[in-house]
Structures are given as structure tokens and as C-alpha cells.
Amino acid sequence: LLSAPFDVLKIRFQMQYTPSSHISPPTGSSVKYKSILQAFRLIIQEEGFFALWKGNLSATYLWITYAIVQFSVYGILKRLSEKTTQPTTTLNEKNGKNSSSSARKAFLLFLAGAGAGITATIATYPFDIMRTQFAIQGKEKFHSTMYSFVDYTLRTKGPQ
């Protein structure tokens, strides 16, 4: 809750330089937001205090879903890697440990973590798009609810 306003600012600063952005600079100016304090003041003045939390609900869905997917997929991939890891009989002469097996296990755990992160990112990407769209809305709201955003997106940009 405390970092959400900074996330809105970050998105607004990033999006003000894109031509397709809904953020229009004041007449005679190249950018709308020039500093953090100025952006805070301008958003509060134009849209109200709670505008600093635009997109927070979809961001919460993003974080929760990401964690659930990531930990679940990591657990599955870790168990799979443990089933496929066959211990070898080659021992390291210095300490008596199986170094090739340890390296393979570490590599498989790395792959499990990477696979879990990739899967979680793909699964939660729609929430990230939603969060960004809500955060860049100014006074004019293009989407008032998450349902209206999903409906609009499916109708205009979905499967043709």
C-alpha cells in the first residue's frame, strides 16, 4: 500500500514518452511530469488523492497469483528433478563427496527456478497489462472496472 503511489508515478513517467500514451502534456510543454514532487501534486490536483492507487487491485492480483504459480511450479519441477537425478558412484578424492552429482542437482534446481519464474510471468502478464492501463488513466477513465477492461480488450484486440 505504501509503495503503490510510487509504482503509479513510475508507470506515468515511463508512459509519457510513448506516442500511444493517454498522458498528454500541458500545451507548450514536452512532458507532463518533470519531478516526483511535481507529479505527486499534479496527480492529486487533477485526479484526487486516491488516484495514486490506480491499478492497485490488479497489481495485488498480479503479486498473489505470481507467488502462487511460482511456488507451485517450482515445487513440481523440483520433485521432477529429484526423481530424474541418479546418483553416480564417482567420488571426489579430496573430501569424499560426489561433486558431479552436486553440480547436476544445483543446475536442475536452477532450471526449476527459471521455469517457475517464466511460467509465473506468463500466467500473470494480463494482470500487469491491466495494472499499467489503470495507472496511466488520467481524469478520463477508459476502463472503470477490470471487467470493462477485459471485455474491451477481448472485443477489440482479442481473437479475430
GROMACS .gro file of N, CA and C in nm, residues 8-66:
model
  177
    8VAL      N    1   0.266   0.393  -0.949
    8VAL     CA    2   0.186   0.475  -1.042
    8VAL      C    3   0.275   0.582  -1.104
    9LEU      N    4   0.355   0.649  -1.022
    9LEU     CA    5   0.446   0.751  -1.076
    9LEU      C    6   0.545   0.692  -1.175
   10LYS      N    7   0.602   0.578  -1.141
   10LYS     CA    8   0.698   0.513  -1.231
   10LYS      C    9   0.634   0.485  -1.366
   11ILE      N   10   0.515   0.429  -1.364
   11ILE     CA   11   0.445   0.397  -1.488
   11ILE      C   12   0.413   0.524  -1.566
   12ARG      N   13   0.367   0.627  -1.497
   12ARG     CA   14   0.334   0.753  -1.566
   12ARG      C   15   0.459   0.817  -1.628
   13PHE      N   16   0.570   0.815  -1.555
   13PHE     CA   17   0.694   0.871  -1.611
   13PHE      C   18   0.738   0.791  -1.733
   14GLN      N   19   0.726   0.658  -1.727
   14GLN     CA   20   0.766   0.575  -1.840
   14GLN      C   21   0.675   0.598  -1.961
   15MET      N   22   0.546   0.607  -1.936
   15MET     CA   23   0.449   0.613  -2.044
   15MET      C   24   0.438   0.752  -2.108
   16GLN      N   25   0.483   0.855  -2.042
   16GLN     CA   26   0.467   0.989  -2.101
   16GLN      C   27   0.556   1.007  -2.224
   17TYR      N   28   0.650   0.919  -2.246
   17TYR     CA   29   0.739   0.931  -2.361
   17TYR      C   30   0.695   0.843  -2.478
   18THR      N   31   0.585   0.768  -2.461
   18THR     CA   32   0.537   0.684  -2.571
   18THR      C   33   0.428   0.756  -2.648
   19PRO      N   34   0.433   0.748  -2.781
   19PRO     CA   35   0.335   0.820  -2.863
   19PRO      C   36   0.191   0.772  -2.843
   20SER      N   37   0.170   0.645  -2.808
   20SER     CA   38   0.035   0.593  -2.794
   20SER      C   39  -0.022   0.613  -2.653
   21SER      N   40   0.050   0.683  -2.569
   21SER     CA   41   0.008   0.702  -2.430
   21SER      C   42  -0.113   0.795  -2.421
   22HIS      N   43  -0.193   0.773  -2.317
   22HIS     CA   44  -0.309   0.859  -2.290
   22HIS      C   45  -0.268   0.983  -2.211
   23ILE      N   46  -0.141   0.992  -2.174
   23ILE     CA   47  -0.092   1.104  -2.095
   23ILE      C   48  -0.056   1.218  -2.189
   24SER      N   49  -0.130   1.324  -2.181
   24SER     CA   50  -0.100   1.437  -2.270
   24SER      C   51  -0.037   1.550  -2.188
   25PRO      N   52   0.077   1.600  -2.236
   25PRO     CA   53   0.144   1.709  -2.163
   25PRO      C   54   0.067   1.840  -2.178
   26PRO      N   55   0.086   1.931  -2.083
   26PRO     CA   56   0.023   2.062  -2.096
   26PRO      C   57   0.070   2.130  -2.223
   27THR      N   58  -0.013   2.219  -2.278
   27THR     CA   59   0.023   2.286  -2.403
   27THR      C   60   0.154   2.363  -2.386
   28GLY      N   61   0.240   2.352  -2.488
   28GLY     CA   62   0.368   2.421  -2.485
   28GLY      C   63   0.476   2.346  -2.408
   29SER      N   64   0.447   2.228  -2.360
   29SER     CA   65   0.544   2.151  -2.282
   29SER      C   66   0.567   2.017  -2.350
   30SER      N   67   0.688   1.963  -2.336
   30SER     CA   68   0.718   1.835  -2.399
   30SER      C   69   0.681   1.717  -2.308
   31VAL      N   70   0.683   1.736  -2.178
   31VAL     CA   71   0.646   1.630  -2.085
   31VAL      C   72   0.552   1.685  -1.978
   32LYS      N   73   0.467   1.599  -1.928
   32LYS     CA   74   0.372   1.641  -1.827
   32LYS      C   75   0.433   1.636  -1.688
   33TYR      N   76   0.508   1.531  -1.661
   33TYR     CA   77   0.566   1.512  -1.527
   33TYR      C   78   0.716   1.539  -1.534
   34LYS      N   79   0.761   1.633  -1.451
   34LYS     CA   80   0.902   1.674  -1.454
   34LYS      C   81   0.980   1.628  -1.332
   35SER      N   82   0.916   1.613  -1.218
   35SER     CA   83   0.982   1.566  -1.098
   35SER      C   84   0.883   1.484  -1.015
   36ILE      N   85   0.933   1.414  -0.918
   36ILE     CA   86   0.846   1.330  -0.835
   36ILE      C   87   0.745   1.415  -0.758
   37LEU      N   88   0.792   1.521  -0.694
   37LEU     CA   89   0.701   1.605  -0.616
   37LEU      C   90   0.598   1.675  -0.706
   38GLN      N   91   0.644   1.723  -0.821
   38GLN     CA   92   0.552   1.789  -0.914
   38GLN      C   93   0.447   1.689  -0.963
   39ALA      N   94   0.489   1.566  -0.991
   39ALA     CA   95   0.396   1.463  -1.039
   39ALA      C   96   0.295   1.427  -0.930
   40PHE      N   97   0.342   1.412  -0.806
   40PHE     CA   98   0.250   1.386  -0.694
   40PHE      C   99   0.145   1.496  -0.686
   41ARG      N  100   0.192   1.620  -0.684
   41ARG     CA  101   0.099   1.734  -0.672
   41ARG      C  102   0.000   1.739  -0.787
   42LEU      N  103   0.049   1.720  -0.909
   42LEU     CA  104  -0.035   1.728  -1.027
   42LEU      C  105  -0.142   1.619  -1.030
   43ILE      N  106  -0.103   1.497  -0.998
   43ILE     CA  107  -0.200   1.386  -0.996
   43ILE      C  108  -0.306   1.410  -0.890
   44ILE      N  109  -0.265   1.451  -0.771
   44ILE     CA  110  -0.362   1.478  -0.664
   44ILE      C  111  -0.453   1.594  -0.703
   45GLN      N  112  -0.396   1.699  -0.761
   45GLN     CA  113  -0.474   1.816  -0.802
   45GLN      C  114  -0.574   1.781  -0.912
   46GLU      N  115  -0.532   1.707  -1.013
   46GLU     CA  116  -0.617   1.678  -1.128
   46GLU      C  117  -0.713   1.561  -1.105
   47GLU      N  118  -0.668   1.459  -1.030
   47GLU     CA  119  -0.746   1.336  -1.021
   47GLU      C  120  -0.789   1.298  -0.881
   48GLY      N  121  -0.734   1.364  -0.782
   48GLY     CA  122  -0.767   1.331  -0.643
   48GLY      C  123  -0.661   1.242  -0.580
   49PHE      N  124  -0.663   1.238  -0.447
   49PHE     CA  125  -0.563   1.167  -0.369
   49PHE      C  126  -0.558   1.017  -0.402
   50PHE      N  127  -0.675   0.956  -0.418
   50PHE     CA  128  -0.680   0.812  -0.439
   50PHE      C  129  -0.635   0.769  -0.578
   51ALA      N  130  -0.611   0.864  -0.667
   51ALA     CA  131  -0.558   0.830  -0.799
   51ALA      C  132  -0.417   0.772  -0.789
   52LEU      N  133  -0.350   0.799  -0.678
   52LEU     CA  134  -0.216   0.744  -0.658
   52LEU      C  135  -0.218   0.592  -0.641
   53TRP      N  136  -0.338   0.536  -0.622
   53TRP     CA  137  -0.352   0.391  -0.605
   53TRP      C  138  -0.422   0.328  -0.724
   54LYS      N  139  -0.426   0.396  -0.838
   54LYS     CA  140  -0.490   0.338  -0.957
   54LYS      C  141  -0.416   0.212  -0.998
   55GLY      N  142  -0.492   0.108  -1.028
   55GLY     CA  143  -0.433  -0.018  -1.069
   55GLY      C  144  -0.387  -0.105  -0.955
   56ASN      N  145  -0.412  -0.062  -0.832
   56ASN     CA  146  -0.363  -0.137  -0.717
   56ASN      C  147  -0.432  -0.273  -0.702
   57LEU      N  148  -0.560  -0.282  -0.735
   57LEU     CA  149  -0.630  -0.410  -0.721
   57LEU      C  150  -0.573  -0.512  -0.819
   58SER      N  151  -0.555  -0.473  -0.945
   58SER     CA  152  -0.497  -0.567  -1.041
   58SER      C  153  -0.351  -0.598  -1.006
   59ALA      N  154  -0.280  -0.503  -0.948
   59ALA     CA  155  -0.142  -0.529  -0.904
   59ALA      C  156  -0.140  -0.630  -0.790
   60THR      N  157  -0.238  -0.622  -0.701
   60THR     CA  158  -0.248  -0.719  -0.592
   60THR      C  159  -0.276  -0.858  -0.647
   61TYR      N  160  -0.368  -0.867  -0.743
   61TYR     CA  161  -0.393  -0.996  -0.809
   61TYR      C  162  -0.265  -1.048  -0.875
   62LEU      N  163  -0.190  -0.958  -0.936
   62LEU     CA  164  -0.065  -0.995  -1.001
   62LEU      C  165   0.032  -1.056  -0.900
   63TRP      N  166   0.056  -0.989  -0.790
   63TRP     CA  167   0.155  -1.037  -0.692
   63TRP      C  168   0.112  -1.168  -0.629
   64ILE      N  169  -0.015  -1.178  -0.592
   64ILE     CA  170  -0.064  -1.301  -0.528
   64ILE      C  171  -0.058  -1.418  -0.625
   65THR      N  172  -0.108  -1.397  -0.746
   65THR     CA  173  -0.108  -1.504  -0.846
   65THR      C  174   0.034  -1.543  -0.883
   66TYR      N  175   0.123  -1.446  -0.896
   66TYR     CA  176   0.262  -1.475  -0.929
   66TYR      C  177   0.324  -1.567  -0.824
   0.00000   0.00000   0.00000
